[in-house]
Coordinates of C-alpha atoms and ligand atoms in Angstrom, one line a residue:
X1 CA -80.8 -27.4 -70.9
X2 CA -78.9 -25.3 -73.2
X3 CA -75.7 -27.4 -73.6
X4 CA -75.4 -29.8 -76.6
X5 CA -73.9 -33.2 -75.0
X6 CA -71.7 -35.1 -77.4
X7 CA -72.7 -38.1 -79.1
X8 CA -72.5 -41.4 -77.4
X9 CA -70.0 -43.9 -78.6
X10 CA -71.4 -46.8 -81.0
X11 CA -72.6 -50.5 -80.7
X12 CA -74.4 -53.3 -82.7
X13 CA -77.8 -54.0 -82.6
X14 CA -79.8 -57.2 -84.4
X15 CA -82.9 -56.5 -86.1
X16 CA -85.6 -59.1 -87.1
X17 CA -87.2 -57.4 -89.3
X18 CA -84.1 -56.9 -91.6
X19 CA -82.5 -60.2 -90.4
X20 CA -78.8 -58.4 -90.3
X21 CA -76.9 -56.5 -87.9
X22 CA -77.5 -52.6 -87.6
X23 CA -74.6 -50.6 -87.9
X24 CA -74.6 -47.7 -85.1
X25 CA -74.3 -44.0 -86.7
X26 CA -74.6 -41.8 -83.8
X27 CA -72.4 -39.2 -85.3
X28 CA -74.2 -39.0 -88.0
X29 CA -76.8 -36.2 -88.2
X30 CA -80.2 -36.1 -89.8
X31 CA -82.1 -33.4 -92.0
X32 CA -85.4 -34.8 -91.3
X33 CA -86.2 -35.9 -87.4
X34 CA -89.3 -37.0 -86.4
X35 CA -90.2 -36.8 -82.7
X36 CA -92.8 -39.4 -80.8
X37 CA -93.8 -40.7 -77.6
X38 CA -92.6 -44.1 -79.0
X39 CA -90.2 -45.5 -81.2
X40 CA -91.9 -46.9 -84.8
X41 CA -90.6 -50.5 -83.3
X42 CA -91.3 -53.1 -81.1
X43 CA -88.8 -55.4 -79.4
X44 CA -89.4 -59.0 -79.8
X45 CA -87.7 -61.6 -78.3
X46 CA -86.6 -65.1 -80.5
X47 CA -87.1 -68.5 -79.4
X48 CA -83.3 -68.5 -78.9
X49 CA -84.2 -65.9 -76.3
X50 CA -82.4 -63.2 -78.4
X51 CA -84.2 -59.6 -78.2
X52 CA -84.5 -57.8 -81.3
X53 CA -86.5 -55.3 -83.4
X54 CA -89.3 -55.3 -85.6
X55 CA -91.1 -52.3 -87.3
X56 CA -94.4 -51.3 -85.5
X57 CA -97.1 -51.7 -87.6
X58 CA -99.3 -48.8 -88.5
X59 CA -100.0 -45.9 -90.5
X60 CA -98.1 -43.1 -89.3
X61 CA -95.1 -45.6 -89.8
X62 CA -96.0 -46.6 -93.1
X63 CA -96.6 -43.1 -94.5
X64 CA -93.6 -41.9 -92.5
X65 CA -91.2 -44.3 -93.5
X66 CA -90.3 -43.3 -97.1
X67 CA -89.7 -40.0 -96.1
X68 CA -87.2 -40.9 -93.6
X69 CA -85.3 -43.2 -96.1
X70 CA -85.2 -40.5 -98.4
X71 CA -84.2 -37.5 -96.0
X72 CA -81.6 -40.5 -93.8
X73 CA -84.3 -39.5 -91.4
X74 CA -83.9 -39.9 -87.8
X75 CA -86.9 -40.9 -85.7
X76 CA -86.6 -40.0 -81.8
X77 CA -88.7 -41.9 -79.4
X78 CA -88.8 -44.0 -76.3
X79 CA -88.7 -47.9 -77.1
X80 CA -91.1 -49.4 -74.9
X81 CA -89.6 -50.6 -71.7
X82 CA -88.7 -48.8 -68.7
X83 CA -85.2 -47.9 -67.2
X84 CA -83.2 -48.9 -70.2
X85 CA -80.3 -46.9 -71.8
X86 CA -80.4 -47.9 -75.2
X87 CA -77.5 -46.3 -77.8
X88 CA -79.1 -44.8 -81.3
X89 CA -79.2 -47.5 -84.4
X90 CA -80.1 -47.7 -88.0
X91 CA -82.9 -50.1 -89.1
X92 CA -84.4 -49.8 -92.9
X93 CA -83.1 -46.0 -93.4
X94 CA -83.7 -44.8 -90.4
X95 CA -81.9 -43.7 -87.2
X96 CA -83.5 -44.6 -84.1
X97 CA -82.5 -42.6 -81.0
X98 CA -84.2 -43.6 -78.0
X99 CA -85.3 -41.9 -75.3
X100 CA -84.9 -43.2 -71.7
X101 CA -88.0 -43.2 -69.2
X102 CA -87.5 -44.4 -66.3
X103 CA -90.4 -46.6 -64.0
X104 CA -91.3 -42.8 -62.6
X105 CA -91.2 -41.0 -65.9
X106 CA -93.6 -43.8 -67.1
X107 CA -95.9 -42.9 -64.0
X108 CA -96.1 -39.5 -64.0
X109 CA -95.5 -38.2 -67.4
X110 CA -97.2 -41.0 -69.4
X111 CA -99.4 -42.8 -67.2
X112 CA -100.0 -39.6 -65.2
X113 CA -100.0 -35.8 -67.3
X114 CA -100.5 -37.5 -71.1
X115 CA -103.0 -39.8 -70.4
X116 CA -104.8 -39.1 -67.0
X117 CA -104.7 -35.2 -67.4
X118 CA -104.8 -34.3 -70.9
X119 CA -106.7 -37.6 -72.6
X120 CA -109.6 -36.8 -70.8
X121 CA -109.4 -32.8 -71.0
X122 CA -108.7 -32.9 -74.5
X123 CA -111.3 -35.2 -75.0
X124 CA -114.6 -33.4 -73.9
X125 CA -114.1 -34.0 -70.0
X126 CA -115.7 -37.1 -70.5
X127 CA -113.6 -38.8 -67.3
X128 CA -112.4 -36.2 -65.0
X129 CA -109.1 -34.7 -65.7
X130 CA -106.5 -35.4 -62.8
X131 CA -104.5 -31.9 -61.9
X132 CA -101.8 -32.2 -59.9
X133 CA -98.4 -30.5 -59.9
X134 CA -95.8 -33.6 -59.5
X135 CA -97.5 -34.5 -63.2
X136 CA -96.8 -31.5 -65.0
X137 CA -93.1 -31.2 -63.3
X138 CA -92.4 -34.6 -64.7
X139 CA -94.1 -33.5 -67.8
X140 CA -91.4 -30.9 -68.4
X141 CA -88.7 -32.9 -67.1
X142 CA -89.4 -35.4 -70.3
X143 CA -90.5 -33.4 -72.8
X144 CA -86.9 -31.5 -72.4
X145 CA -85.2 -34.6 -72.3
X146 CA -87.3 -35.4 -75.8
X147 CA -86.2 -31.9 -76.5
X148 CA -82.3 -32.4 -76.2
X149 CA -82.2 -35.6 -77.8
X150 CA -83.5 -33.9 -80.9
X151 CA -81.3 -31.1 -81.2
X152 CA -78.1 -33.8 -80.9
X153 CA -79.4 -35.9 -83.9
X154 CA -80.8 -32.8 -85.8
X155 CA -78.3 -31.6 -88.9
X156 CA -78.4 -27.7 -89.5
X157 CA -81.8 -26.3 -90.9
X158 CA -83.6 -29.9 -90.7
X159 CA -87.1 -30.2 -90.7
X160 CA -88.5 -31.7 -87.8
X161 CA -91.8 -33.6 -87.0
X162 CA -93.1 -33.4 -83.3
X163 CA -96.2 -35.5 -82.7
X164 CA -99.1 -35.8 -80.3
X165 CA -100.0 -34.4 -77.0
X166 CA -97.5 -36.3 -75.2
X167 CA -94.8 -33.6 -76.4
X168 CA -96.6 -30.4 -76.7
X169 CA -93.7 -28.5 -75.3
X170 CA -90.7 -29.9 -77.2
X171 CA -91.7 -27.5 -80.1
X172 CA -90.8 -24.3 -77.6
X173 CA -87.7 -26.2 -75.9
X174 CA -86.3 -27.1 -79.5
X175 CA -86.2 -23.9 -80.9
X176 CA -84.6 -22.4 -77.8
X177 CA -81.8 -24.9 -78.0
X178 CA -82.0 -25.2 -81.9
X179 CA -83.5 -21.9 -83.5
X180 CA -82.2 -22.8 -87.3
X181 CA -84.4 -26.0 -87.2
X182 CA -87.9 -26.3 -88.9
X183 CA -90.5 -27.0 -86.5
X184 CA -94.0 -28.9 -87.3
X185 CA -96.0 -30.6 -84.4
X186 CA -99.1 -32.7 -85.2
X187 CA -101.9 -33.4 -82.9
X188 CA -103.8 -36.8 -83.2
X189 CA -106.6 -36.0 -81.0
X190 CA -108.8 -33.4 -80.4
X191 CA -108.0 -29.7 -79.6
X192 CA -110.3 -28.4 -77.0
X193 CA -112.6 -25.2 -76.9
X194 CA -111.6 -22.5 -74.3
X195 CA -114.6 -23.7 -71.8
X196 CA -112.6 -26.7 -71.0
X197 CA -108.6 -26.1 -71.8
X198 CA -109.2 -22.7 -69.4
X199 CA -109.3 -25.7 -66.8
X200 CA -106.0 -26.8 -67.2
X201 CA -103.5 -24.9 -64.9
X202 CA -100.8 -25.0 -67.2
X203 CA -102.6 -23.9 -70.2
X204 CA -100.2 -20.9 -71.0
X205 CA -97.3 -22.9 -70.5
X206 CA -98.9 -26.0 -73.2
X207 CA -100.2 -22.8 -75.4
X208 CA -96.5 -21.2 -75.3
X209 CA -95.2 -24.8 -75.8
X210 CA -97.0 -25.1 -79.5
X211 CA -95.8 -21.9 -80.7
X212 CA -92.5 -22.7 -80.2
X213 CA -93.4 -24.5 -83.9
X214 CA -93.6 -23.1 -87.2
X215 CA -96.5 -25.1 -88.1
X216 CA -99.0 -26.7 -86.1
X217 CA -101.0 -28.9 -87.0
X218 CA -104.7 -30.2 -86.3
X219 CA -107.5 -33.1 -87.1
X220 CA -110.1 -30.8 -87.8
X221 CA -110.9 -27.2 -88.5
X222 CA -112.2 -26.8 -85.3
X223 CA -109.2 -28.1 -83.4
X224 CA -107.1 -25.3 -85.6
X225 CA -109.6 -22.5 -84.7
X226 CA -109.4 -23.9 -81.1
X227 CA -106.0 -23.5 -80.9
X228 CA -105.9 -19.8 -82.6
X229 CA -108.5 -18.4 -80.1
X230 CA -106.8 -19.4 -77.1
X231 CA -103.2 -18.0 -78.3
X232 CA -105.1 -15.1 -78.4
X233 CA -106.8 -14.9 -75.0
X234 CA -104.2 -16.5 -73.2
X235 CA -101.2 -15.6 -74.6
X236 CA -102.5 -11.8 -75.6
X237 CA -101.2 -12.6 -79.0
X238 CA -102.2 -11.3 -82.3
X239 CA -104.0 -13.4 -84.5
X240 CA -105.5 -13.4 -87.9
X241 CA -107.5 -16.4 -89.4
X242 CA -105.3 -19.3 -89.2
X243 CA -102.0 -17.5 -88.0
X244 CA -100.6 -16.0 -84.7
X245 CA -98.0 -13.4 -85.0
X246 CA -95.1 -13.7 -82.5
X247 CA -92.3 -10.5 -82.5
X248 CA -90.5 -12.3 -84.6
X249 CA -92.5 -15.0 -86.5
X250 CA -95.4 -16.2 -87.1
X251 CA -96.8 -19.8 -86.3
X252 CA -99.3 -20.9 -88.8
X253 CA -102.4 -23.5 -87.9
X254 CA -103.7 -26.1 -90.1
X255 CA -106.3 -29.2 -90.3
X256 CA -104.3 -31.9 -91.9
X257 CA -106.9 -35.0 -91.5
X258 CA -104.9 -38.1 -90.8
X259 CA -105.6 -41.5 -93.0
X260 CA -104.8 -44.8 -93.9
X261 CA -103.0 -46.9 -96.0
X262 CA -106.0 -47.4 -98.3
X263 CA -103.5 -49.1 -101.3
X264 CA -102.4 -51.7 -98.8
X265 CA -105.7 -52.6 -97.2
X266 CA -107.3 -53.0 -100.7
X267 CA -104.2 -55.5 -101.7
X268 CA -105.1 -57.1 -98.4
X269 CA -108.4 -58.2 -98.7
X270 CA -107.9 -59.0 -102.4
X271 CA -106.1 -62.0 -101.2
X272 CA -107.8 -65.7 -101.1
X273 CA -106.7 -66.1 -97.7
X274 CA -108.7 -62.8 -96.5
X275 CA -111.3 -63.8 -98.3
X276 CA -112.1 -67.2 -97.1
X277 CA -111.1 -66.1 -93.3
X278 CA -114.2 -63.8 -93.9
X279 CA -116.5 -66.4 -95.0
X280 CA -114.9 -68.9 -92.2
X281 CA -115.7 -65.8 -89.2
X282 CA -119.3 -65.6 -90.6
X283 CA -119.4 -69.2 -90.3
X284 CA -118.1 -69.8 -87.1
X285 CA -120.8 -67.0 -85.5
X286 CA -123.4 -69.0 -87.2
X287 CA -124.0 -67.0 -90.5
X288 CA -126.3 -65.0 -88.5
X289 CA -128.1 -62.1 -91.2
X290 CA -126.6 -59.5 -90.0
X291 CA -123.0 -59.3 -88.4
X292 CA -121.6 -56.2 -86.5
X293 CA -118.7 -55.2 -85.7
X294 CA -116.6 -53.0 -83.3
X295 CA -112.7 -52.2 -83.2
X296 CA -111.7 -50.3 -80.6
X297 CA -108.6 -49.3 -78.2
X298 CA -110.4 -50.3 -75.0
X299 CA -110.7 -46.6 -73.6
X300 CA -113.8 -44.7 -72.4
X301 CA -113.9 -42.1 -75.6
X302 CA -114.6 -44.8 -78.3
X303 CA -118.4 -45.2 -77.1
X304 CA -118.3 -48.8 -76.4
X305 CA -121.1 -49.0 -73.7
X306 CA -123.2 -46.5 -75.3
X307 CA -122.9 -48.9 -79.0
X308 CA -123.6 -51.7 -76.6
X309 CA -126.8 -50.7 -75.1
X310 CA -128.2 -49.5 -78.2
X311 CA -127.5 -53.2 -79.4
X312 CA -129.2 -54.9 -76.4
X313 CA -132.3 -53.1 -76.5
X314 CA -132.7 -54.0 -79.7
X315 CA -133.2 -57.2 -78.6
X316 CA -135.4 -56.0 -75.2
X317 CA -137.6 -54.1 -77.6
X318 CA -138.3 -57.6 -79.9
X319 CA -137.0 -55.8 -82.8
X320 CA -134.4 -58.3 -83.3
X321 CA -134.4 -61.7 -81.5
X322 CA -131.6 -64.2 -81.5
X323 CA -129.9 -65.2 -84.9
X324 CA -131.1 -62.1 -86.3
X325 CA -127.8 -60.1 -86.0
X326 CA -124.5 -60.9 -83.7
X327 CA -122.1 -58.1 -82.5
X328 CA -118.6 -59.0 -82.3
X329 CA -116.7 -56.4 -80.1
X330 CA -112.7 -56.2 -80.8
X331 CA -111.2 -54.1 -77.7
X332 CA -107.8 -54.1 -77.5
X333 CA -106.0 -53.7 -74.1
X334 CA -105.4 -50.5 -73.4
X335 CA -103.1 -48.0 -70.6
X336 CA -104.4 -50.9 -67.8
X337 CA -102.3 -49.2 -64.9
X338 CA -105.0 -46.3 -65.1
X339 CA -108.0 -46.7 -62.7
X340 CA -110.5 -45.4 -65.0
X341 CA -109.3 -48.2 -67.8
X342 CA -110.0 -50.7 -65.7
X343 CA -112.8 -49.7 -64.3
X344 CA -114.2 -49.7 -67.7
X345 CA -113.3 -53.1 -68.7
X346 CA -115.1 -54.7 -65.8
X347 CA -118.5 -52.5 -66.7
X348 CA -118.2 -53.2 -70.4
X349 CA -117.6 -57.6 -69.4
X350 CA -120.4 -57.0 -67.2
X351 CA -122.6 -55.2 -69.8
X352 CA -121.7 -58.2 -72.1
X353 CA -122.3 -60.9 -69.7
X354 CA -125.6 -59.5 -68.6
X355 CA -126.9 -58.9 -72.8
X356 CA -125.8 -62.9 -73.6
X357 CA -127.3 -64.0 -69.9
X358 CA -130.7 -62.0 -71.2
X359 CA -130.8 -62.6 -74.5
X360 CA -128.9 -65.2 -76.0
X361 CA -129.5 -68.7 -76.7
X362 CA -127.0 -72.5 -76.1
X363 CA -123.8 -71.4 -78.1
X364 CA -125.2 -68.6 -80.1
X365 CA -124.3 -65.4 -77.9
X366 CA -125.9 -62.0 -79.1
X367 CA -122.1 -60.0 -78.1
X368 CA -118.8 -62.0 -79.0
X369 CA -116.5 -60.2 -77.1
X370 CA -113.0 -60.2 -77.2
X371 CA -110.1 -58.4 -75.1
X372 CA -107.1 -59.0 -77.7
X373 CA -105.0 -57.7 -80.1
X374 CA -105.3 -58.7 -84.0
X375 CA -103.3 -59.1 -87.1
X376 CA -103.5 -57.1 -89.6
X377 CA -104.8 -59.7 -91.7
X378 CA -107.2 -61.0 -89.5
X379 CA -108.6 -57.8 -88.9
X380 CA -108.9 -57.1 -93.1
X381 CA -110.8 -60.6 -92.7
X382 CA -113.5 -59.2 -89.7
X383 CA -113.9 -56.0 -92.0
X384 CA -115.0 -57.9 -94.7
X385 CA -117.1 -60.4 -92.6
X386 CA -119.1 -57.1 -90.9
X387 CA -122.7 -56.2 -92.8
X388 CA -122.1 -52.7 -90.0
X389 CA -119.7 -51.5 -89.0
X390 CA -120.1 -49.6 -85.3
X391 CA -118.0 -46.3 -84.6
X392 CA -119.8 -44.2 -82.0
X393 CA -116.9 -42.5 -80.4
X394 CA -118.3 -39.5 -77.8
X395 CA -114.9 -38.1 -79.0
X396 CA -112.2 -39.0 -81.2
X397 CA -109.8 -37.1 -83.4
X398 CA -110.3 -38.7 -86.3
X399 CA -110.7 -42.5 -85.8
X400 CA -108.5 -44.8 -88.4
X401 CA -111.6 -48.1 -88.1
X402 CA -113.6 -46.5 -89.4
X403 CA -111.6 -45.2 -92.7
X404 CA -110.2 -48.7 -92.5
X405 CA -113.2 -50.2 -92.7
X406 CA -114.2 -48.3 -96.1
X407 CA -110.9 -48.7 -97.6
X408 CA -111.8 -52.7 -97.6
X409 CA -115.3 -52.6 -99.0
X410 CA -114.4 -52.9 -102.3
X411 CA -117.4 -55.1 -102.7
X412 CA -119.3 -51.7 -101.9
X413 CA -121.7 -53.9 -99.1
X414 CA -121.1 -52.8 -95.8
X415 CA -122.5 -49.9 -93.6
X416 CA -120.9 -47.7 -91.8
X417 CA -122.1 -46.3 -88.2
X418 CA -119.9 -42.9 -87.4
X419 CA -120.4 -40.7 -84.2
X420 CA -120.9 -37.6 -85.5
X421 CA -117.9 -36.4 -82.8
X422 CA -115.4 -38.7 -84.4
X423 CA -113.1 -36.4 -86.7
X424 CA -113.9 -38.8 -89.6
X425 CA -117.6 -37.9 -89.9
X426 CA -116.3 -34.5 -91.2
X427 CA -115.4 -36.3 -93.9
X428 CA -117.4 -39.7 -94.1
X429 CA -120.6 -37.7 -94.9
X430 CA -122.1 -40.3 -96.5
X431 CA -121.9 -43.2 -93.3
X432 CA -125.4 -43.5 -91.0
X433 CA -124.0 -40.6 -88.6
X434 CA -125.3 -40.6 -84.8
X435 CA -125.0 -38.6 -81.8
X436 CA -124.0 -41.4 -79.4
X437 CA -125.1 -40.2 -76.4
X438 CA -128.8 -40.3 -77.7
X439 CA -129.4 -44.5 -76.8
X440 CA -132.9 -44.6 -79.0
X441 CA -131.3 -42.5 -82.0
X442 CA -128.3 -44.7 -82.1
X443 CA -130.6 -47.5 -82.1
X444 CA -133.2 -46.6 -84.9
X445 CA -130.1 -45.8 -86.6
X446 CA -128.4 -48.8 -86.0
X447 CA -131.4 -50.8 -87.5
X448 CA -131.6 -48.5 -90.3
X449 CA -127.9 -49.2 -91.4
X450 CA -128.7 -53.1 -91.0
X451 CA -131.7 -52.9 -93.3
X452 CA -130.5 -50.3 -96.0
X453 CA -130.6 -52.2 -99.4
X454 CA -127.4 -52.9 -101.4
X455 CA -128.2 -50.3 -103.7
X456 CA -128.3 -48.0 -101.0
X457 CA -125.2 -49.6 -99.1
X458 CA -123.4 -48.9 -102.3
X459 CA -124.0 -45.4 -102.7
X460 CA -122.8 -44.5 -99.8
X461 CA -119.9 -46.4 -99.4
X462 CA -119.0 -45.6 -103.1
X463 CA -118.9 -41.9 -102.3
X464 CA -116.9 -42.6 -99.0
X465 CA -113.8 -44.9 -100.6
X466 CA -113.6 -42.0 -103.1
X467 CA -112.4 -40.1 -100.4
X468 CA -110.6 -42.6 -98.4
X469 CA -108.4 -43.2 -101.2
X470 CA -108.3 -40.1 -102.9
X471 CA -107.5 -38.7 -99.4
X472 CA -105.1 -41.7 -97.9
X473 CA -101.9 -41.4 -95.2
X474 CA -99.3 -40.6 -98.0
X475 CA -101.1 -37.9 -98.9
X476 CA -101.4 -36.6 -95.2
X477 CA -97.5 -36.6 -94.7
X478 CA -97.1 -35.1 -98.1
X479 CA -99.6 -31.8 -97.2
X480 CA -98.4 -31.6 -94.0
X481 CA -94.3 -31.5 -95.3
X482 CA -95.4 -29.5 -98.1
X483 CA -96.8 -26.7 -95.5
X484 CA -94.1 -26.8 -93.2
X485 CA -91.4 -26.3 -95.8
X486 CA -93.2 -24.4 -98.6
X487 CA -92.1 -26.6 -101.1
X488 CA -91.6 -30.0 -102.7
X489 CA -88.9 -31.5 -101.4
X490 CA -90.4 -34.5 -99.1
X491 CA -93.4 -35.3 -102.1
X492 CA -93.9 -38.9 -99.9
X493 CA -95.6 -41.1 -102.8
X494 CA -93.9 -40.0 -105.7
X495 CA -90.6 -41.9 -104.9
Ligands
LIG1 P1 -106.5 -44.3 -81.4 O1 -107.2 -43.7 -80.3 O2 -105.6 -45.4 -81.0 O3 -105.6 -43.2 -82.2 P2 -107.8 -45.1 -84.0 O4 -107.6 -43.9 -84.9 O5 -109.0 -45.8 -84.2 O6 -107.6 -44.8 -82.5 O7 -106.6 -46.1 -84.4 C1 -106.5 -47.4 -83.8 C2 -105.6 -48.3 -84.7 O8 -105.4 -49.5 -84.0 C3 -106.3 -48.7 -86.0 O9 -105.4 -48.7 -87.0 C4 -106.8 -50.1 -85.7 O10 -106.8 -50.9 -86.9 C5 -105.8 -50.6 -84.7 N1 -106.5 -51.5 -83.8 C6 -107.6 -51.3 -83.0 N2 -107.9 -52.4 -82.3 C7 -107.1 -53.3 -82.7 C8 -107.0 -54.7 -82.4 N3 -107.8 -55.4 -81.5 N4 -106.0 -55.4 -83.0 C9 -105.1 -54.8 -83.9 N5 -105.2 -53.5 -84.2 C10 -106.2 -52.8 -83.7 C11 -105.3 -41.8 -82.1 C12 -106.5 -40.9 -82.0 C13 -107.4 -41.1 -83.2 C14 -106.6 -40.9 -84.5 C15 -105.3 -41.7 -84.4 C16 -104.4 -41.3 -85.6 O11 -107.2 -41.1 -80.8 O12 -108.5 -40.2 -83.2 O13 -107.3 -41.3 -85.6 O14 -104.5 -41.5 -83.2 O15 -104.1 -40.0 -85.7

């Protein structure tokens, strides 16, 4: 693991986004690296059959991007299918080096250790972590691989960006092969409390794994304190506040809430064609009083059932009858080759299917329901259509729908429903917070937000776009950069 391999030869790639053909640097070495599970683009093949690339959409890609075009950034990452070697390119500024998994690696490290083992740990054990030791040994044997891959592209002293808990020991395996390189790692979800991460067999290793950055980086406060007191106990390392003191360093902890692209959203639902998609979905549900909505990554954290049976017994209680209100539920399709994913999409179509079959009437269903991907438009358009908008994760790190939803309420007139133990309610203070585990609260709640007047509805979604905007991605990057390096050098919006 300690030998630098020489760079691979070049080739030519075609890019749809840019419409030209990608010159191949590999020699060329970057001063800012950013490292992910997945590459910030998506391969998409042309009616002529032609594969090519096109950038992800997104915020961390959006708020990333300039940076990387300033810095000749290079962003390392796998790109989506299995078993391919694929040679680094340029697209739009940046280098992309990919990272090879094979069907296996996919299995055991992705599939297996990110998302059956840690998901659910880090996420309040709410499905049962899997522990098992051919995981964890292909969890090493790719995060090194991530590892290596970043020290080839990285120039001397470059700042580099780990993310997520997919690669939570590149940070240790980088500086080991690289120890002149910055190191910051950010975590999207939530950082758990000793009671639960003591579980996980490996926790020194994953513990010993972070440290190896500079900087690491959190959702909340909480998720930094987590983080702190564990180095402590488990690493018998010093600590003090925010910091823990190796022999020879000291790694620092931070909350750095993650946000959106509130600029762009706003310029997107300022166009006609938004607009009059709105009016066309309110329409097409049968202008129903009160509309709302749900936009979720089909997985068992976001609440979905728990939103759901709040909903329905609105309707078994007689508060509501049909026409009154319509929910439409957006769940995208989500890690499907886990067990527990599909498990949950059959008893969420079921829970649907059983709400219409109860309470419904000829062509006006109480639930619209729909297992699909969206635009970016169309989704501005559902924002806009929604009178309340439903976010009752049981845990979530911070939860972009919800901040996305504010960001397009320029018309100040929609409500916003936020779990309490999504990361966003520690800023959000003004939405109709519930604990989504308590059915009756939710649903009092949930009638409350439908029935609050506009002058109400404004005040509270006034005080939240302040922050949304005043707080956006841009920003994020910026305080995060700013951190790691001490200075100004990366300032993201500034230009
Ligand atoms: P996720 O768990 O994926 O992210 P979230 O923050 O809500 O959750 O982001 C989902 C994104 O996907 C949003 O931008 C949303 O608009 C989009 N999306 C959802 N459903 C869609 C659909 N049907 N069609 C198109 N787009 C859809 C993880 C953590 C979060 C953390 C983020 C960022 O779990 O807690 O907020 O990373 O750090």
């Amino acid at each position: 693991m300690t030998q630098l391999r020489p760079h691979k030869s070049p080739i030519r790639v075609k890019s749809a986004s840019v419409g030209e053909e990608l010159e191949v640097q590999t020699s060329k070495k970057s001063d800012f690296v950013v490292v992910a599970n997945r590459l910030p683009v998506d391969r998409v093949t042309g009616d002529d059959g032609e594969a090519s690339w096109r950038r992800s959409p997104g915020g961390l890609v959006t708020a990333i991007v300039p940076v990387m075009q300033r810095r000749e950034g290079a962003w390392v990452g796998w790109q989506g299918s299995p078993d391919e070697d694929l040679e680094p390119f340029t697209a739009e500024g940046m280098t992309l080096v990919p990272v090879r998994l094979s069907g296996q690696d996919i299995e055991l490290y992705y599939e297996g250790f990110s998302n059956a083992t840690l998901w659910p740990l880090y996420h309040d054990v709410i499905a049962q972590p899997v522990y098992r030791r051919r995981l964890w040994d292909a969890y090493v044997r790719v995060n090194e691989r991530f590892a290596q891959a970043t020290a080839d592209i990285a120039a001397e002293g470059a700042v580099v960006w780990v993310q997520d808990y997919q690669l939570q020991l590149v940070p240790k395996m980088l500086r080991e092969l690289r120890p002149d390189l910055r190191i910051g790692f950010f975590l999207h979800i939530p950082f758990p409390p000793m009671e639960l991460f003591q579980q996980l067999p490996w926790r020194r290793e994953i513990l010993e794994g972070l440290l190896g950055a500079d900087l690491v980086g959190f959702q909340s406060p909480d998720g930094a304190s987590n983080f702190v007191r564990l180095s402590r106990r488990f690493c018998d390392l010093k600590t003090q506040r925010h910091e823990v003191m190796l022999d020879d360093r000291t790694v620092r902890a931070g909350a750095f809430p993650i946000s959106v692209d509130a600029n762009e959203l706003i310029a997107l639902v300022g166009t006609p064609e938004v607009q009059k998609r709105a009016a066309q979905i309110r329409e097409d549900l049968g202008n129903p009083a009160c509309v709302l909505l749900g936009v979720d990554r089909l997985d068992y954290t976001k609440g979905i059932q728990q939103r759901l049976r709040a909903f329905t017994e609105l309707f078994k209680d007689k508060t509501l009858k049909c026409g009154d209100a319509v929910f439409v539920q957006i769940a995208t399709p989500s890690r499907e080759r886990v067990e527990e994913y599909r498990i949950l999409r059959d008893e969420i179509e079921l829970q649907v299917g059983r709400a219409n079959g109860m309470y419904a009437e000829l062509g006006a269903p109480i639930i619209n329901y729909m297992h699909t991907s969206y635009s970016r438009d169309e989704l501005a358009a559902l924002y806009l259509a929604a009178d309340v908008m439903v976010v009752t994760p049981l845990r979530d790190g911070m939860n972009l729908v919800a901040k996305e939803y504010v960001a397009c309420r320029a018309d100040l007139r929609g409500s916003l429903l936020l779990s309490e133990f999504a990361g966003a309610a520690n800023e959000l203070h003004r939405a109709f917070l519930v604990n989504p585990y308590d059915i009756g609260g939710t649903k009092h709640r949930m009638y409350e937000a439908m029935h609050a007047s506009p002058v109400e509805r404004a005040r509270r979604m006034r005080s939240m776009r302040k922050r949304v905007i005043e707080h956006d991605v841009d920003r994020w990057a910026n305080e995060f950069l700013v951190a790691l390096e001490g200075n100004q050098r990366h300032a993201v919006s500034a230009g």
